[in-house]
Short mmCIF file of C-alpha atoms in Angstrom, two decimals:
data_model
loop_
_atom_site.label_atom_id
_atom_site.label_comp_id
_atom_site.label_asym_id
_atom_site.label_seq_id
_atom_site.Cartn_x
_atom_site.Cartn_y
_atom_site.Cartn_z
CA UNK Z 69 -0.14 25.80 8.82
CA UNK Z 70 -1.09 22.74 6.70
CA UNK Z 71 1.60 20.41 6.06
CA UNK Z 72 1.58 17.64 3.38
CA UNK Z 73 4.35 15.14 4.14
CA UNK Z 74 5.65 12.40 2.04
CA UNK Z 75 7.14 9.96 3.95
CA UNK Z 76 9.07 6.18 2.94
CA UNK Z 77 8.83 2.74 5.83
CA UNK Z 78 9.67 -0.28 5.87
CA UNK Z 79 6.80 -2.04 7.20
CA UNK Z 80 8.69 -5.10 8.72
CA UNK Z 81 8.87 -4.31 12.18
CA UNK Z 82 4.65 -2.34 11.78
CA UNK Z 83 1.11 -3.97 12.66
CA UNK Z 84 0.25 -1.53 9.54
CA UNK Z 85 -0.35 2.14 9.10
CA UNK Z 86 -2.85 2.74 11.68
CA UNK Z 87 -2.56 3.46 15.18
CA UNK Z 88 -3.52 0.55 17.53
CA UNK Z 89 -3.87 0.37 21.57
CA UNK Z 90 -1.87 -2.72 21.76
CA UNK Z 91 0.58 -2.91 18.46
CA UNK Z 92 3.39 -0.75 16.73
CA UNK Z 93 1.74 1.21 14.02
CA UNK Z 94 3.26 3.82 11.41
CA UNK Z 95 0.81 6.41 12.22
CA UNK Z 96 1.76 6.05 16.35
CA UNK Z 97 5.28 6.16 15.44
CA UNK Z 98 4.88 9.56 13.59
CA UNK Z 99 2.23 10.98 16.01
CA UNK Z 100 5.10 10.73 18.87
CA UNK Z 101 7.36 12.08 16.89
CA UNK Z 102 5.13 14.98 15.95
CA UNK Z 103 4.09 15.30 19.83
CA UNK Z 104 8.24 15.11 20.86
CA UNK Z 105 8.70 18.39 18.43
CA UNK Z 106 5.58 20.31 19.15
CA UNK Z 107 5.39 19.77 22.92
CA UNK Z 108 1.31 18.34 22.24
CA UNK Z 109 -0.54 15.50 20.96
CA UNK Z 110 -0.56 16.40 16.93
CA UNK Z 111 -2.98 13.94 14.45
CA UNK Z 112 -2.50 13.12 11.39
CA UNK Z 113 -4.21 12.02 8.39
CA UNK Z 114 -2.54 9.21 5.45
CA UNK Z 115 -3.03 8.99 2.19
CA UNK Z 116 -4.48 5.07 3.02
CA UNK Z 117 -3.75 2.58 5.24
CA UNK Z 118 -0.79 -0.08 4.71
CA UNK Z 119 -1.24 -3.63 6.29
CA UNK Z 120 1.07 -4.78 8.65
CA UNK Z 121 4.77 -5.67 6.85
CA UNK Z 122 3.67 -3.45 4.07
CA UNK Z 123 6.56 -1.09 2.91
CA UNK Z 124 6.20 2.22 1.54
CA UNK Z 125 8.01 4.56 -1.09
CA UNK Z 126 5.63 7.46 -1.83
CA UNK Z 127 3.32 7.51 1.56
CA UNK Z 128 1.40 10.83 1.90
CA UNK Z 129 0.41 12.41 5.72
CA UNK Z 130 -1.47 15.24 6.71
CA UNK Z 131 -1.27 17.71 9.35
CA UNK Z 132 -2.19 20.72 11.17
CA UNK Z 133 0.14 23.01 13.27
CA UNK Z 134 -1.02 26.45 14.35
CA UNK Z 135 1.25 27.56 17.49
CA UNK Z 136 4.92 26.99 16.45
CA UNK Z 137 4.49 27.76 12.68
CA UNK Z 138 7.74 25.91 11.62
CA UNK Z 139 9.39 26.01 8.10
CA UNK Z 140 9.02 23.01 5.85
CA UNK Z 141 12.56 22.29 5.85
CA UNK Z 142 12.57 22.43 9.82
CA UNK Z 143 9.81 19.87 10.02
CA UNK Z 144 11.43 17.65 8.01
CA UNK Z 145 14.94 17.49 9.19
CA UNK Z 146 13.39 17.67 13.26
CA UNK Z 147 10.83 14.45 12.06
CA UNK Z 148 14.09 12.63 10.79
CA UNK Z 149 15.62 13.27 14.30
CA UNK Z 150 12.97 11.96 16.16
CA UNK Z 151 11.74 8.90 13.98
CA UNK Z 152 13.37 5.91 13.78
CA UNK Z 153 15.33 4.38 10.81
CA UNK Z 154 12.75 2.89 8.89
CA UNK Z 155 10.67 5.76 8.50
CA UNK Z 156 12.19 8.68 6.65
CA UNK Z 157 10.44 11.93 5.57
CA UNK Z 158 11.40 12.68 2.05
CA UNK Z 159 9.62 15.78 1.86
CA UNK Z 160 7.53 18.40 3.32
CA UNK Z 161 5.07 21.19 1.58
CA UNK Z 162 2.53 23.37 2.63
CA UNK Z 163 -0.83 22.93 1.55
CA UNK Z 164 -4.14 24.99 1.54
CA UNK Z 165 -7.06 24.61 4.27
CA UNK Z 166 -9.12 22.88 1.51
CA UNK Z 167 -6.75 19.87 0.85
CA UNK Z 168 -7.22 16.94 2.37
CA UNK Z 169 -4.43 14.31 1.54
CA UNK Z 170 -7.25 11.00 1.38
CA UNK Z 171 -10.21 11.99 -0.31
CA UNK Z 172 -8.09 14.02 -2.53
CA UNK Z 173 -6.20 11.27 -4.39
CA UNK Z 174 -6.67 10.66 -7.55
CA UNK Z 175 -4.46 7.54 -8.78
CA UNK Z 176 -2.39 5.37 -6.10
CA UNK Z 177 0.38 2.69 -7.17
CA UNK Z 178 1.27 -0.92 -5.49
CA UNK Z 179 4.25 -2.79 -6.59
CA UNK Z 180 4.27 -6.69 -5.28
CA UNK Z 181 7.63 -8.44 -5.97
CA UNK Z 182 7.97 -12.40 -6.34
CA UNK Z 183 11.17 -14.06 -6.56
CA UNK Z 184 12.10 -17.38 -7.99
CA UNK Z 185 15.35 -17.88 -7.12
CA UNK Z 186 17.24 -19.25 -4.25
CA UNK Z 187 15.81 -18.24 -0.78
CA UNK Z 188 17.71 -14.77 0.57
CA UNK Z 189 17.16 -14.41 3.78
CA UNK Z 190 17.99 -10.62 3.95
CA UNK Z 191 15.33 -10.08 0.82
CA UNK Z 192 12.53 -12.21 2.74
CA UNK Z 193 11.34 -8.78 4.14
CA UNK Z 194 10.26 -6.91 0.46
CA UNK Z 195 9.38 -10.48 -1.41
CA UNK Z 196 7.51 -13.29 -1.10
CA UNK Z 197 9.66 -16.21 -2.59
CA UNK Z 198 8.03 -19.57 -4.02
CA UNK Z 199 9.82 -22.28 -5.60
CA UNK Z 200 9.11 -22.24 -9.46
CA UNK Z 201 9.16 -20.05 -12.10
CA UNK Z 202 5.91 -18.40 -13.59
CA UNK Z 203 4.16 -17.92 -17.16
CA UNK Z 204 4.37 -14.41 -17.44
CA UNK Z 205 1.08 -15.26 -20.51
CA UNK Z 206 -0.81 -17.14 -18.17
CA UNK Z 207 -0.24 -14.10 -15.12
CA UNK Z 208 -1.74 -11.63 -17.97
CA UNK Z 209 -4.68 -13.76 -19.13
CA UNK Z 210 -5.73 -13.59 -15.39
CA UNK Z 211 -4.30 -9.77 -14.79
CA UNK Z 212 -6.61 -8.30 -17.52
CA UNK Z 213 -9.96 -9.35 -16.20
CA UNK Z 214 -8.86 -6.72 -13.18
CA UNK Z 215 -8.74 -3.44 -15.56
CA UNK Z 216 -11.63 -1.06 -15.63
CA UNK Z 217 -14.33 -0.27 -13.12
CA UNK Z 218 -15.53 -3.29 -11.10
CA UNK Z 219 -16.98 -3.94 -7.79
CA UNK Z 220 -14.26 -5.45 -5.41
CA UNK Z 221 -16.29 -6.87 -2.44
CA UNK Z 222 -15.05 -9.95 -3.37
CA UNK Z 223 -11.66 -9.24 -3.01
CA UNK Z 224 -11.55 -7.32 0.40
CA UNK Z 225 -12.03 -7.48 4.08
CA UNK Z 226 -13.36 -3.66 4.03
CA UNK Z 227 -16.05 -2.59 5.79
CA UNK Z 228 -17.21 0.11 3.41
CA UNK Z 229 -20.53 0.20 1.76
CA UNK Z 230 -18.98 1.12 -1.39
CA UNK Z 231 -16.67 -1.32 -2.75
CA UNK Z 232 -16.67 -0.17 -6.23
CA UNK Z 233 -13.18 0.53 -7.84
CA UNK Z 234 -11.30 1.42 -11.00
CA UNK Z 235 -8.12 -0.24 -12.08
CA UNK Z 236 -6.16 1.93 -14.40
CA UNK Z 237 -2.86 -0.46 -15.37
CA UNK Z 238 -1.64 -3.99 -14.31
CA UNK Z 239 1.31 -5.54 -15.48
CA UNK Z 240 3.72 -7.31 -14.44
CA UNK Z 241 7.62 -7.58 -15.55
CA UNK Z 242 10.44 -9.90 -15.26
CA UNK Z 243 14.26 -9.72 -14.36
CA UNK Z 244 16.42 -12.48 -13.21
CA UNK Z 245 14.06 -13.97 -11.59
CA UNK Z 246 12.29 -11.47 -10.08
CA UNK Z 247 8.48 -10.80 -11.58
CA UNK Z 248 7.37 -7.58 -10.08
CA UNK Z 249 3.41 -6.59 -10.50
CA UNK Z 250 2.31 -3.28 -10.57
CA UNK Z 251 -1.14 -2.13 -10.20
CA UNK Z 252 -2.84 1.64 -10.27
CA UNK Z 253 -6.38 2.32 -9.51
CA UNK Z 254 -8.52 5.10 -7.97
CA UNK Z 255 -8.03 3.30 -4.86
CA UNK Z 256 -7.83 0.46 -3.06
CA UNK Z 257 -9.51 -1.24 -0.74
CA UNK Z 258 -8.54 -3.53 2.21
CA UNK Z 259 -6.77 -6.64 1.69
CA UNK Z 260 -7.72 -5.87 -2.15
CA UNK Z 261 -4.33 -5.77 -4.00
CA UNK Z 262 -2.65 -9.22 -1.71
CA UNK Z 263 -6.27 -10.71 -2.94
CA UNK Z 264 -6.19 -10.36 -6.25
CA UNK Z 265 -2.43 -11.15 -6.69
CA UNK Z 266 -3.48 -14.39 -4.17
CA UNK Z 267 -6.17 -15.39 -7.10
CA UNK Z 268 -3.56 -14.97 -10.36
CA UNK Z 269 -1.39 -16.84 -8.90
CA UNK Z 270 -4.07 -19.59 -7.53
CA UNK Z 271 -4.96 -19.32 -11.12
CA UNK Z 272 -1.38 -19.77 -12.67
CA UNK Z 273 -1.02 -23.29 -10.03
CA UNK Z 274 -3.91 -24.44 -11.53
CA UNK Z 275 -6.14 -24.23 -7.78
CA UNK Z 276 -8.50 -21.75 -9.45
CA UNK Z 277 -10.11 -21.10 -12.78
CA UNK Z 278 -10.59 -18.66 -15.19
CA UNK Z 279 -13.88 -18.64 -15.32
CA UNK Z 280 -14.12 -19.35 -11.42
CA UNK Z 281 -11.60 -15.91 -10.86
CA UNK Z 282 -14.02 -14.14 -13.46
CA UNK Z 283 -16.84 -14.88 -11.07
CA UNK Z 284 -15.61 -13.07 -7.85
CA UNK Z 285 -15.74 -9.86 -10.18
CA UNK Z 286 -19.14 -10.42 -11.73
CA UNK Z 287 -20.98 -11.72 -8.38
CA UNK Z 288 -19.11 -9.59 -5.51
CA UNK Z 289 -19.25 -11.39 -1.86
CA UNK Z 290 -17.15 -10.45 0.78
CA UNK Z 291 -15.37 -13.79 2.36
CA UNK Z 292 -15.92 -15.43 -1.55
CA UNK Z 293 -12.26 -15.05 -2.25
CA UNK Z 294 -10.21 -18.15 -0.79
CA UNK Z 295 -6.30 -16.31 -1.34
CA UNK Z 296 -4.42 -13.86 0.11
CA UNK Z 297 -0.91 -13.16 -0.74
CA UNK Z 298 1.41 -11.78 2.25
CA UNK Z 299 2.17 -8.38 2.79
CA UNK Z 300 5.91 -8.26 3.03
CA UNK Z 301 6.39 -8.51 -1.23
CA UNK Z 302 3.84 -5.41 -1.09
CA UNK Z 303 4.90 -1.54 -1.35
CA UNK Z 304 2.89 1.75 -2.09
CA UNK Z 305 4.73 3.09 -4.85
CA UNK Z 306 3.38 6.59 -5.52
CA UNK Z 307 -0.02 8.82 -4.58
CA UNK Z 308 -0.83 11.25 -6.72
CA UNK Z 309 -3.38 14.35 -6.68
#
C-alpha cells in the first residue's frame, strides 16, 4: 500500500528534514517511528527538504508498506504514538503506484514572519525579530522583481543543474507588528526563500540596491548573493498536487 502522509514540526530542536549520520533530522525521526510500528527499516520520501529550525504546517511524506497492510486511520494514530511532540501527522491517504509525492508537486507555499516589537523570548523560535519597523512600499518595490520565471542560482546553495524557477505570488502583510511574507512558486530551491527575503530586507536597510538586487536575477552566480535570513521565522505552509 502507498501512503501519502501530511505531517506538521516544529523545526527547533531539527538539523532539517533530511536524515544525517551525526544530527537529529525530521526524516530519521519518522523513519524510527515507521521502523518501531512495522518491525523493519521503512523509507520515505518528502515533499522537499526543510533547513534546520524550519517549521512546517502542510509537510507531505511518502511511503511504501506491503506486509502489514494497515488502515489509514491506524497509521496515523500508531505514528502519533511513536513520534514525539513536535511532529504530528495530520493525515493519512492512500495513493496510487504512480504518485510520487516530490516530482509531483505542483505549487508549494513559505510563510516567513518578522516581528517588530519587543523581544519574546517564547516567539524567538517561529520569528526572526529586528529592532525597527519596515516600509511595507519599499518591501514590495523589491518583492516584485521575484514574480515570474527566473533563474535562481543566485539565490541558492543547491547543487542542481537546473536552477530555474517560477514564482507565482509574493506579498507580504502587516498586523501589530508582525509583517508576515508569503511566497508560492513551482518550487524552491536550497537556501532560496531565507535568500531572497535576506536581499529585500538588505534592500529596505539601504546595504543593497535596486538595481544591484535586480542583478542577481538577470546574471545568476551561485555564492553572488551576500544575505541569508535565518530559518526559525520560516514555515512550509501548504504543497499542493
Amino acid at each position: 500500500m502507498h501512503y501519502l502522509v501530511t505531517v506538521s514540526y516544529d523545526g527547533s530542536n531539527y538539523h532539517g528534514f533530511s536524515r544525517q549520520k551525526n544530527a537529529l533530522s525530521i526524516q530519521g525521526v519518522i523513519e524510527d517511528a515507521l521502523q518501531s510500528i512495522y518491525r523493519y527499516p521503512i523509507k520515505i520520501i518528502g515533499s522537499g527538504r526543510t533547513d534546520a529550525s524550519v517549521h512546517a504546517i502542510d509537510q507531505k511524506i511518502q511511503f511504501t508498506e506491503t506486509k502489514a497492510n494497515l488502515s489509514t486511520n491506524k497509521v496515523k494514530s500508531l505514528l502519533n504514538k511513536y513520534l514525539p511532540s513536535d511532529i504530528h501527522v495530520v493525515n493519512v491517504k492512500l495513493v496510487n503506484d504512480k504518485f510520487h509525492c516530490l516530482r509531483d508537486v505542483k505549487s508549494k507555499t513559505y510563510i516567513y514572519k518578522i516581528n517588530t516589537n519587543t523581544y519574546d523570548v517564547f516567539l524567538s523560535r517561529y520569528m526572526l525579530f529586528v529592532d525597527h519597523k519596515l516600509n511595507i512600499k519599499k518591501l514590495k518595490d523589491a518583492m516584485k522583481l521575484f514574480i515570474g520565471e527566473h533563474d535562481f542560482l543566485s539565490f541558492s546553495s543547491s547543487e542542481l543543474t537546473n536552477t530555474i524557477r517560477i514564482i507565482y505570488k509574493f506579498n507580504v502583510t502587516y498586523k501589530k507588528g508582525i509583517y508576515t511574507f508569503k511566497i508560492t512558486g513551482n518550487g524552491f530551491l536550497r537556501y532560496m526563500v531565507r535568500m531572497i527575503l535576506g536581499s529585500i530586507i538588505a534592500y529596505h536597510d539601504n546595504k543593497l540596491d535596486l538595481q544591484s538586487l535586480r542583478k542577481l536575477l538577470l546574471i545568476p552566480k551561485k555564492g553572488s548573493c551576500q544575505y541569508k535570513l535565518s530559518g526559525n521565522g520560516l514555515c512550509l505552509k501548504k504543497v499542493t498536487y
